[in-house]
């Protein structure tokens, strides 16, 4: 994800960095394992993330979402029919799915009617007709109807089902977006494959993530189909309903590329034409492109962020070349290797932001050491800049610091461990955790092993502290010059 210029105070600082060229606390311990069941075999109503304890659920592991919706932009009502395939990881006589809004008419477990209730803002509590034994695979089918909603998020602006100026709709948001349109286990820790069948009136069209499959038309409606075969976190799904202009091609290795432009966004075609060059560059740094599809979804909307929806990022109207670099870097850092908890967000955003520096270094021959020193000089006396922790930042602060202070921290890490070790980290970390989840603590240990250095003081100074690092960590290696 990348913020729009001016969305947050930290974003203004980040823009400045990109335009220019105490006692530290011990590392935070990893969070405790998430609860899987409550008393009497009921799946927990949260995945155990300390920042969002009610997000996600326990007791099962989703393997696939099969989402079918019907939506008429002129009416604004969504009819949904979603089947969630999951494995019980505990004996369950009750479990929850997350779903925001909607009237739920039926829930079936393995084709048998189940009892259900709504609890709180987003919990759909389901009682199977028979208890589900640990190890069982089951299918939960949920049928629902209503008007999709959007919510204001304090950090990022609007999350959820949003209306386009054309009359169409799109879904985008982090950490929440999926459950504004289908029931899910809404936490990055539970990754699953995704299939979409979306029925819209003729004249409208649909774009999503994954592989495009043939559409079918009948009785004035067209059904569009998309399949994502690589497991993903739920917030990386999306749907766009509009009068899209499509461009279809393939990368050199045959990976299909589908890009969609909303009415008024066709002026981004020249920008998107550089996608193969961008992915070639990022692959040279991070290893082989980890997704099975590529492309972009270009909106004509001034939303507060662009988002790394898997394999096909969704872009705001203000998107520029570095935004496209940033969101595609997320295909490695954030999409393929996903966070274990939201406290680990630097694993996503610090590296996607630093990819923009790598790009300007390679393509514009920019001196990154000088860019770094200029930024340090500018922000040395600004406590608000250094006050944003990059790990253990606290709920509601996840996206403060990772775009600006995080870039400086990664460059300092590069100079601290040396070029050879840093280049190994950029490639070997995504390979080691491909299509999985990882923690910041695992990353610290990983880098320390590759570097052959005791980096605890460096980590404390840059990632765990809310103060400016001491000079030995602020100016490592060639930055001392």
Short mmCIF file of C-alpha atoms in Angstrom, two decimals:
data_model
loop_
_atom_site.label_atom_id
_atom_site.label_comp_id
_atom_site.label_asym_id
_atom_site.label_seq_id
_atom_site.Cartn_x
_atom_site.Cartn_y
_atom_site.Cartn_z
CA UNK A 1 0.00 0.00 0.00
CA UNK A 2 1.10 3.55 -0.65
CA UNK A 3 -0.63 6.66 0.68
CA UNK A 4 -1.77 9.55 -1.41
CA UNK A 5 0.43 12.65 -1.01
CA UNK A 6 -0.83 14.67 1.93
CA UNK A 7 -3.05 11.97 3.42
CA UNK A 8 -1.05 11.84 6.66
CA UNK A 9 1.64 13.96 8.23
CA UNK A 10 4.01 11.02 7.90
CA UNK A 11 3.20 10.83 4.23
CA UNK A 12 4.35 14.42 3.77
CA UNK A 13 7.65 13.43 5.38
CA UNK A 14 7.90 10.35 3.15
CA UNK A 15 7.35 12.49 0.08
CA UNK A 16 10.18 14.76 1.18
CA UNK A 17 12.52 11.82 1.69
CA UNK A 18 11.76 10.43 -1.73
CA UNK A 19 12.15 13.83 -3.37
CA UNK A 20 15.73 14.24 -2.03
CA UNK A 21 17.74 12.22 -2.84
CA UNK A 22 18.64 7.19 25.47
CA UNK A 23 18.49 3.41 26.53
CA UNK A 24 17.00 1.24 23.81
CA UNK A 25 14.36 -1.28 24.76
CA UNK A 26 14.87 -5.02 24.24
CA UNK A 27 13.25 -6.59 21.18
CA UNK A 28 9.56 -7.27 21.64
CA UNK A 29 8.80 -10.93 22.18
CA UNK A 30 6.60 -12.61 19.57
CA UNK A 31 2.88 -12.69 20.38
CA UNK A 32 1.43 -15.78 22.04
CA UNK A 33 -0.11 -18.42 19.79
CA UNK A 34 -3.66 -17.51 18.75
CA UNK A 35 -6.51 -19.22 20.56
CA UNK A 36 -8.12 -21.97 18.52
CA UNK A 37 -11.10 -22.93 20.63
CA UNK A 38 -13.09 -21.60 23.53
CA UNK A 39 -14.90 -23.77 26.04
CA UNK A 40 -17.11 -26.59 24.83
CA UNK A 41 -15.49 -26.86 21.40
CA UNK A 42 -16.44 -23.39 20.13
CA UNK A 43 -13.97 -21.80 17.71
CA UNK A 44 -12.50 -18.56 19.08
CA UNK A 45 -14.07 -15.34 17.78
CA UNK A 46 -10.64 -13.90 16.96
CA UNK A 47 -7.31 -15.02 15.54
CA UNK A 48 -5.40 -13.65 18.52
CA UNK A 49 -3.78 -10.61 16.92
CA UNK A 50 -3.06 -8.23 19.82
CA UNK A 51 -3.92 -5.17 17.67
CA UNK A 52 -7.19 -6.55 16.26
CA UNK A 53 -8.16 -9.36 18.66
CA UNK A 54 -11.59 -9.94 17.10
CA UNK A 55 -10.31 -10.13 13.52
CA UNK A 56 -10.31 -13.63 12.11
CA UNK A 57 -11.44 -16.68 14.04
CA UNK A 58 -10.02 -19.83 15.58
CA UNK A 59 -10.62 -23.55 15.30
CA UNK A 60 -10.28 -23.96 11.54
CA UNK A 61 -8.05 -23.18 8.57
CA UNK A 62 -9.64 -21.94 5.33
CA UNK A 63 -8.34 -23.51 2.13
CA UNK A 64 -10.62 -21.86 -0.46
CA UNK A 65 -13.20 -19.10 -0.96
CA UNK A 66 -15.74 -19.61 -3.75
CA UNK A 67 -17.57 -16.29 -3.99
CA UNK A 68 -20.62 -15.70 -6.19
CA UNK A 69 -22.35 -12.34 -6.24
CA UNK A 70 -24.96 -10.54 -8.28
CA UNK A 71 -24.89 -6.74 -8.27
CA UNK A 72 -26.77 -4.06 -10.20
CA UNK A 73 -25.03 -0.67 -9.85
CA UNK A 74 -28.33 1.08 -10.54
CA UNK A 75 -29.97 -0.58 -7.55
CA UNK A 76 -27.02 -1.02 -5.20
CA UNK A 77 -28.09 -4.32 -3.65
CA UNK A 78 -25.72 -7.29 -3.54
CA UNK A 79 -26.89 -10.91 -3.57
CA UNK A 80 -24.14 -13.19 -2.31
CA UNK A 81 -23.61 -16.95 -2.22
CA UNK A 82 -20.19 -17.88 -0.83
CA UNK A 83 -18.79 -21.31 0.01
CA UNK A 84 -15.87 -21.43 2.43
CA UNK A 85 -13.89 -24.68 2.39
CA UNK A 86 -11.91 -25.27 5.57
CA UNK A 87 -10.15 -27.83 7.74
CA UNK A 88 -11.11 -28.14 11.40
CA UNK A 89 -7.98 -27.85 13.53
CA UNK A 90 -9.95 -28.64 16.69
CA UNK A 91 -13.22 -30.37 17.55
CA UNK A 92 -15.89 -27.80 16.74
CA UNK A 93 -19.52 -27.58 17.71
CA UNK A 94 -19.54 -23.87 16.85
CA UNK A 95 -17.38 -21.47 14.84
CA UNK A 96 -17.45 -17.93 13.45
CA UNK A 97 -16.97 -16.20 10.12
CA UNK A 98 -16.50 -12.45 9.68
CA UNK A 99 -19.11 -10.56 7.62
CA UNK A 100 -19.96 -6.85 7.85
CA UNK A 101 -23.66 -6.10 7.29
CA UNK A 102 -26.13 -8.07 5.13
CA UNK A 103 -29.14 -10.19 5.94
CA UNK A 104 -28.09 -13.84 6.02
CA UNK A 105 -30.86 -16.15 4.80
CA UNK A 106 -29.21 -19.59 4.92
CA UNK A 107 -26.07 -21.31 6.15
CA UNK A 108 -25.32 -24.91 5.15
CA UNK A 109 -22.51 -27.12 6.38
CA UNK A 110 -21.76 -29.89 3.89
CA UNK A 111 -25.20 -29.37 2.30
CA UNK A 112 -27.05 -29.62 5.63
CA UNK A 113 -28.82 -26.62 7.22
CA UNK A 114 -26.97 -25.06 10.14
CA UNK A 115 -28.11 -22.69 12.85
CA UNK A 116 -26.56 -19.22 12.88
CA UNK A 117 -26.71 -15.90 14.72
CA UNK A 118 -25.18 -12.46 14.24
CA UNK A 119 -22.97 -11.20 17.07
CA UNK A 120 -21.42 -7.75 17.25
CA UNK A 121 -20.42 -5.76 14.18
CA UNK A 122 -19.06 -8.57 12.05
CA UNK A 123 -19.39 -12.01 13.63
CA UNK A 124 -21.51 -14.69 11.97
CA UNK A 125 -21.70 -17.47 14.55
CA UNK A 126 -22.50 -20.89 13.08
CA UNK A 127 -23.59 -24.09 14.81
CA UNK A 128 -23.08 -27.10 12.51
CA UNK A 129 -25.86 -29.70 12.36
CA UNK A 130 -23.29 -32.16 13.74
CA UNK A 131 -20.01 -31.38 15.57
CA UNK A 132 -17.01 -31.17 13.27
CA UNK A 133 -14.16 -33.44 14.42
CA UNK A 134 -10.58 -32.24 14.39
CA UNK A 135 -9.03 -32.97 10.99
CA UNK A 136 -12.33 -32.87 9.08
CA UNK A 137 -12.66 -30.89 5.87
CA UNK A 138 -15.97 -29.05 5.62
CA UNK A 139 -17.80 -26.61 3.35
CA UNK A 140 -19.74 -23.70 4.84
CA UNK A 141 -22.15 -22.13 2.35
CA UNK A 142 -23.56 -18.71 3.26
CA UNK A 143 -26.32 -16.93 1.34
CA UNK A 144 -26.81 -13.25 2.08
CA UNK A 145 -28.26 -10.03 0.67
CA UNK A 146 -28.01 -6.33 1.37
CA UNK A 147 -26.44 -3.00 0.54
CA UNK A 148 -22.63 -3.09 0.79
CA UNK A 149 -21.11 -0.53 3.12
CA UNK A 150 -17.93 1.46 3.59
CA UNK A 151 -16.25 2.50 6.81
CA UNK A 152 -13.87 5.30 7.66
CA UNK A 153 -10.48 4.11 8.93
CA UNK A 154 -8.50 6.54 11.04
CA UNK A 155 -5.20 5.82 9.30
CA UNK A 156 -6.08 5.25 5.66
CA UNK A 157 -9.44 6.82 4.93
CA UNK A 158 -12.29 4.70 3.61
CA UNK A 159 -12.16 0.90 3.62
CA UNK A 160 -14.69 -1.42 2.01
CA UNK A 161 -17.20 -1.28 -0.84
CA UNK A 162 -16.82 2.13 -2.47
CA UNK A 163 -18.78 3.87 -5.20
CA UNK A 164 -17.00 5.15 -8.31
CA UNK A 165 -17.79 8.44 -10.00
CA UNK A 166 -18.94 6.43 -13.04
CA UNK A 167 -21.64 4.74 -10.96
CA UNK A 168 -19.68 1.52 -10.60
CA UNK A 169 -18.07 0.12 -7.45
CA UNK A 170 -14.74 -1.20 -6.21
CA UNK A 171 -13.41 -2.79 -3.03
CA UNK A 172 -10.15 -1.74 -1.39
CA UNK A 173 -8.86 -1.44 2.13
CA UNK A 174 -6.30 -2.53 4.69
CA UNK A 175 -6.55 -4.17 7.18
CA UNK A 176 -10.23 -4.71 6.31
CA UNK A 177 -11.95 -5.03 2.95
CA UNK A 178 -12.96 -8.61 2.12
CA UNK A 179 -15.73 -8.92 4.70
CA UNK A 180 -17.56 -5.95 3.21
CA UNK A 181 -18.65 -8.33 0.43
CA UNK A 182 -18.10 -11.97 1.43
CA UNK A 183 -17.82 -14.00 4.67
CA UNK A 184 -14.23 -14.87 5.57
CA UNK A 185 -11.71 -15.68 8.25
CA UNK A 186 -10.44 -12.13 8.06
CA UNK A 187 -6.82 -12.21 9.16
CA UNK A 188 -3.63 -12.50 7.04
CA UNK A 189 -2.56 -15.55 9.03
CA UNK A 190 -5.23 -17.69 7.32
CA UNK A 191 -4.34 -17.63 3.62
CA UNK A 192 -6.54 -19.42 1.06
CA UNK A 193 -7.24 -19.66 -2.66
CA UNK A 194 -10.02 -17.52 -4.15
CA UNK A 195 -12.60 -17.90 -6.90
CA UNK A 196 -15.11 -15.29 -8.04
CA UNK A 197 -18.27 -15.44 -10.14
CA UNK A 198 -19.71 -11.94 -10.47
CA UNK A 199 -23.00 -11.29 -12.30
CA UNK A 200 -23.69 -7.73 -13.50
CA UNK A 201 -26.10 -6.14 -16.01
CA UNK A 202 -24.94 -6.01 -19.62
CA UNK A 203 -22.93 -2.86 -20.22
CA UNK A 204 -21.01 -3.28 -16.98
CA UNK A 205 -17.95 -5.47 -16.56
CA UNK A 206 -15.88 -6.94 -13.71
CA UNK A 207 -12.19 -7.11 -12.91
CA UNK A 208 -10.62 -8.99 -10.03
CA UNK A 209 -7.41 -10.83 -9.18
CA UNK A 210 -5.96 -14.04 -10.58
CA UNK A 211 -6.63 -15.74 -13.88
CA UNK A 212 -9.43 -14.45 -16.12
CA UNK A 213 -11.82 -17.17 -17.28
CA UNK A 214 -14.48 -16.95 -20.02
CA UNK A 215 -17.58 -14.95 -19.18
CA UNK A 216 -21.16 -15.99 -20.00
CA UNK A 217 -24.22 -13.90 -20.83
CA UNK A 218 -27.94 -14.58 -20.43
CA UNK A 219 -31.13 -12.56 -19.94
CA UNK A 220 -29.43 -9.17 -19.95
CA UNK A 221 -26.74 -10.13 -17.43
CA UNK A 222 -23.11 -11.23 -17.81
CA UNK A 223 -21.18 -13.39 -15.35
CA UNK A 224 -17.43 -12.75 -15.08
CA UNK A 225 -15.09 -15.37 -13.58
CA UNK A 226 -11.68 -14.96 -11.94
CA UNK A 227 -9.54 -17.62 -10.22
CA UNK A 228 -6.58 -17.00 -7.88
CA UNK A 229 -4.78 -20.31 -7.30
CA UNK A 230 -2.06 -18.92 -5.01
CA UNK A 231 -3.12 -18.66 -1.40
CA UNK A 232 -3.60 -15.09 -0.23
CA UNK A 233 -4.60 -12.94 2.73
CA UNK A 234 -8.22 -11.82 2.54
CA UNK A 235 -7.48 -8.07 2.25
CA UNK A 236 -5.61 -8.80 -1.00
CA UNK A 237 -8.83 -9.76 -2.79
CA UNK A 238 -10.78 -7.16 -4.73
CA UNK A 239 -13.61 -6.63 -7.18
CA UNK A 240 -14.16 -3.72 -9.55
CA UNK A 241 -17.48 -3.21 -11.34
CA UNK A 242 -17.35 -0.54 -14.02
CA UNK A 243 -17.25 0.06 -17.76
CA UNK A 244 -13.65 -1.08 -17.97
CA UNK A 245 -11.22 -0.79 -20.85
CA UNK A 246 -9.09 -3.95 -20.79
CA UNK A 247 -5.58 -4.59 -22.05
CA UNK A 248 -4.32 -8.19 -22.20
CA UNK A 249 -0.80 -9.43 -22.85
CA UNK A 250 1.81 -11.71 -21.29
CA UNK A 251 5.20 -11.41 -19.64
CA UNK A 252 8.23 -13.00 -21.32
CA UNK A 253 7.75 -16.17 -19.27
CA UNK A 254 4.09 -16.48 -20.30
CA UNK A 255 2.53 -15.03 -17.14
CA UNK A 256 -0.82 -13.51 -18.22
CA UNK A 257 -1.20 -9.75 -17.80
CA UNK A 258 -4.64 -8.17 -17.55
CA UNK A 259 -4.99 -4.46 -16.88
CA UNK A 260 -8.29 -2.60 -16.55
CA UNK A 261 -8.84 1.16 -16.82
CA UNK A 262 -11.94 2.85 -15.43
CA UNK A 263 -13.53 5.58 -17.55
CA UNK A 264 -11.22 8.58 -17.30
CA UNK A 265 -8.16 6.55 -16.29
CA UNK A 266 -7.03 5.60 -19.80
CA UNK A 267 -4.24 8.20 -19.52
CA UNK A 268 -2.38 5.68 -17.32
CA UNK A 269 -1.70 3.31 -20.23
CA UNK A 270 1.80 4.67 -20.84
CA UNK A 271 2.60 4.15 -17.17
CA UNK A 272 1.34 0.57 -17.14
CA UNK A 273 3.31 -0.14 -20.33
CA UNK A 274 6.41 -0.12 -18.11
CA UNK A 275 5.12 -3.02 -15.98
CA UNK A 276 7.30 -5.68 -17.67
CA UNK A 277 10.37 -3.49 -17.10
CA UNK A 278 9.36 -2.97 -13.45
CA UNK A 279 8.78 -6.67 -12.80
CA UNK A 280 12.08 -7.57 -14.51
CA UNK A 281 13.88 -5.11 -12.27
CA UNK A 282 12.16 -6.29 -9.08
CA UNK A 283 12.83 -9.92 -10.03
CA UNK A 284 16.53 -9.12 -10.38
CA UNK A 285 16.47 -7.88 -6.77
CA UNK A 286 13.96 -10.20 -5.06
CA UNK A 287 13.99 -13.38 -7.13
CA UNK A 288 11.48 -14.82 -9.56
CA UNK A 289 8.07 -13.11 -9.71
CA UNK A 290 5.98 -15.07 -7.20
CA UNK A 291 2.48 -14.64 -8.64
CA UNK A 292 0.64 -16.47 -11.43
CA UNK A 293 -0.82 -13.32 -12.96
CA UNK A 294 0.04 -9.63 -13.31
CA UNK A 295 -1.52 -6.35 -14.34
CA UNK A 296 -3.26 -3.41 -12.70
CA UNK A 297 -6.65 -1.91 -11.89
CA UNK A 298 -6.61 1.84 -12.57
CA UNK A 299 -9.35 3.84 -10.89
CA UNK A 300 -10.39 7.38 -11.68
CA UNK A 301 -10.82 8.04 -7.95
CA UNK A 302 -8.89 10.16 -5.46
CA UNK A 303 -8.87 7.54 -2.71
CA UNK A 304 -6.18 7.88 -0.06
CA UNK A 305 -4.08 4.90 -1.09
CA UNK A 306 -3.17 2.43 -3.78
CA UNK A 307 -3.20 -1.21 -2.71
CA UNK A 308 -1.22 -4.34 -3.57
CA UNK A 309 -4.20 -6.59 -4.37
CA UNK A 310 -2.59 -9.87 -5.31
CA UNK A 311 -1.02 -9.96 -8.76
CA UNK A 312 -3.12 -7.00 -9.90
CA UNK A 313 -2.74 -3.88 -7.72
CA UNK A 314 -5.53 -1.35 -7.53
CA UNK A 315 -4.38 2.22 -8.20
CA UNK A 316 -5.75 5.61 -7.20
CA UNK A 317 -6.03 8.47 -9.65
CA UNK A 318 -2.82 10.10 -8.36
CA UNK A 319 -0.66 7.00 -9.05
CA UNK A 320 2.78 7.61 -10.54
CA UNK A 321 5.68 5.41 -11.63
CA UNK A 322 7.09 4.93 -8.12
CA UNK A 323 3.64 3.87 -6.89
CA UNK A 324 3.58 1.09 -9.49
CA UNK A 325 7.06 0.01 -8.38
CA UNK A 326 5.93 0.06 -4.73
CA UNK A 327 2.75 -1.97 -5.20
CA UNK A 328 4.49 -4.58 -7.34
CA UNK A 329 7.30 -4.93 -4.80
CA UNK A 330 4.53 -5.99 -2.43
CA UNK A 331 3.95 -9.06 -4.58
CA UNK A 332 7.05 -10.41 -2.79
CA UNK A 333 6.91 -8.42 0.46
CA UNK A 334 3.36 -8.63 1.79
CA UNK A 335 1.53 -10.81 -0.71
CA UNK A 336 3.78 -13.85 -1.08
CA UNK A 337 5.34 -13.40 2.38
CA UNK A 338 2.48 -12.13 4.54
CA UNK A 339 2.55 -10.77 8.06
CA UNK A 340 1.75 -13.01 11.01
CA UNK A 341 0.29 -10.09 12.98
CA UNK A 342 -0.29 -6.47 12.05
CA UNK A 343 2.65 -5.47 14.27
CA UNK A 344 4.87 -7.05 11.57
CA UNK A 345 3.78 -4.52 8.93
CA UNK A 346 7.33 -3.20 8.35
CA UNK A 347 8.00 -6.49 6.57
CA UNK A 348 5.54 -5.23 3.94
CA UNK A 349 5.81 -1.47 3.80
CA UNK A 350 9.44 -0.77 4.71
CA UNK A 351 10.64 -2.99 1.86
CA UNK A 352 8.05 -1.90 -0.70
CA UNK A 353 8.99 1.70 0.06
CA UNK A 354 12.70 0.94 -0.21
CA UNK A 355 12.08 -0.65 -3.60
CA UNK A 356 11.41 2.88 -4.85
CA UNK A 357 14.91 3.88 -3.72
CA UNK A 358 16.37 0.82 -5.43
CA UNK A 359 14.55 1.83 -8.61
CA UNK A 360 15.89 5.40 -8.63
CA UNK A 361 19.38 4.11 -7.82
CA UNK A 362 19.32 1.78 -10.82
CA UNK A 363 17.32 3.82 -13.31
CA UNK A 364 18.30 7.38 -12.40
CA UNK A 365 21.79 6.70 -10.97
CA UNK A 366 20.76 8.39 -7.75
CA UNK A 367 23.30 8.42 -4.91
CA UNK A 368 21.31 6.82 -2.10
CA UNK A 369 23.90 7.58 0.57
CA UNK A 370 23.58 11.27 -0.21
CA UNK A 371 19.81 11.00 -0.33
CA UNK A 372 19.91 9.34 3.09
CA UNK A 373 22.21 11.94 4.65
CA UNK A 374 20.07 14.78 3.30
CA UNK A 375 16.97 13.21 4.86
CA UNK A 376 18.72 12.64 8.20
CA UNK A 377 19.85 16.28 8.27
CA UNK A 378 16.31 17.42 7.57
CA UNK A 379 14.64 15.33 10.26
CA UNK A 380 17.31 15.14 12.95
CA UNK A 381 15.52 17.48 15.34
CA UNK A 382 11.97 16.30 14.66
CA UNK A 383 10.88 14.09 17.52
CA UNK A 384 7.57 13.32 15.82
CA UNK A 385 9.45 11.69 12.95
CA UNK A 386 11.53 9.43 15.18
CA UNK A 387 8.66 8.74 17.58
CA UNK A 388 7.07 6.18 15.26
CA UNK A 389 8.25 2.69 16.14
CA UNK A 390 8.67 0.32 13.22
CA UNK A 391 7.83 -2.71 15.35
CA UNK A 392 5.62 -2.71 18.42
CA UNK A 393 4.07 0.57 17.26
CA UNK A 394 0.69 -0.11 18.88
CA UNK A 395 -2.79 -0.47 17.45
CA UNK A 396 -3.76 2.39 15.18
CA UNK A 397 -0.15 3.30 14.45
CA UNK A 398 0.76 0.51 12.03
CA UNK A 399 1.07 2.80 9.02
CA UNK A 400 2.88 5.66 10.76
CA UNK A 401 6.61 5.53 10.13
CA UNK A 402 6.89 2.57 7.78
CA UNK A 403 6.88 4.72 4.63
CA UNK A 404 9.51 7.25 5.72
CA UNK A 405 11.51 6.25 8.79
CA UNK A 406 11.25 2.68 7.49
CA UNK A 407 13.04 3.58 4.26
CA UNK A 408 15.93 5.10 6.18
CA UNK A 409 16.09 2.07 8.48
CA UNK A 410 16.38 -0.34 5.54
CA UNK A 411 19.11 1.73 3.91
CA UNK A 412 21.00 1.88 7.21
CA UNK A 413 20.61 -1.90 7.51
CA UNK A 414 22.07 -2.27 4.03
CA UNK A 415 25.15 -0.29 5.03
CA UNK A 416 25.38 -2.05 8.39
CA UNK A 417 25.54 -5.60 6.97
CA UNK A 418 27.20 -4.85 3.63
CA UNK A 419 26.12 -5.20 0.02
CA UNK A 420 26.60 -8.94 -0.37
CA UNK A 421 24.63 -9.85 2.76
CA UNK A 422 21.89 -7.32 1.94
CA UNK A 423 21.43 -8.68 -1.58
CA UNK A 424 21.20 -12.18 -0.13
CA UNK A 425 18.49 -11.03 2.28
CA UNK A 426 16.43 -9.44 -0.51
CA UNK A 427 16.31 -12.74 -2.41
CA UNK A 428 16.54 -15.41 0.25
CA UNK A 429 13.93 -14.02 2.66
CA UNK A 430 11.04 -14.10 0.12
CA UNK A 431 12.17 -17.54 -1.05
CA UNK A 432 12.32 -18.93 2.49
CA UNK A 433 8.75 -17.85 3.33
CA UNK A 434 7.07 -17.97 -0.09
CA UNK A 435 3.26 -18.26 0.08
CA UNK A 436 3.42 -18.25 3.88
CA UNK A 437 3.47 -15.92 6.89
CA UNK A 438 6.40 -14.56 8.86
CA UNK A 439 7.14 -12.42 11.92
CA UNK A 440 9.47 -9.49 12.42
CA UNK A 441 11.40 -11.54 15.00
CA UNK A 442 12.01 -14.23 12.37
CA UNK A 443 13.31 -11.56 10.02
CA UNK A 444 15.71 -10.18 12.61
CA UNK A 445 17.10 -13.66 13.26
CA UNK A 446 17.32 -14.38 9.51
CA UNK A 447 19.33 -11.24 8.75
CA UNK A 448 21.61 -11.72 11.72
CA UNK A 449 22.46 -15.24 10.55
CA UNK A 450 23.26 -14.11 7.01
CA UNK A 451 25.25 -11.10 8.16
CA UNK A 452 27.19 -13.00 10.81
CA UNK A 453 26.82 -9.98 13.09
CA UNK A 454 25.21 -9.28 16.45
CA UNK A 455 22.58 -6.79 15.28
CA UNK A 456 20.57 -6.46 18.47
CA UNK A 457 21.77 -2.93 19.16
CA UNK A 458 20.98 -1.88 15.58
CA UNK A 459 17.48 -3.41 15.74
CA UNK A 460 16.78 -1.73 19.07
CA UNK A 461 17.91 1.65 17.76
CA UNK A 462 15.98 1.61 14.48
CA UNK A 463 12.98 -0.69 14.84
CA UNK A 464 12.08 -0.89 18.54
CA UNK A 465 12.87 2.65 19.67
CA UNK A 466 10.96 5.91 19.44
CA UNK A 467 14.17 8.01 19.55
CA UNK A 468 16.73 8.96 16.91
CA UNK A 469 19.41 6.25 16.72
CA UNK A 470 22.86 6.89 18.16
CA UNK A 471 25.44 7.91 15.57
CA UNK A 472 27.01 4.44 15.39
CA UNK A 473 23.67 3.12 14.05
CA UNK A 474 22.65 6.30 12.22
CA UNK A 475 25.81 6.35 10.10
CA UNK A 476 27.00 2.75 9.58
CA UNK A 477 29.45 1.76 6.86
CA UNK A 478 29.77 4.18 3.96
CA UNK A 479 27.24 6.53 5.57
CA UNK A 480 30.02 7.77 7.86
CA UNK A 481 31.61 9.56 4.94
#
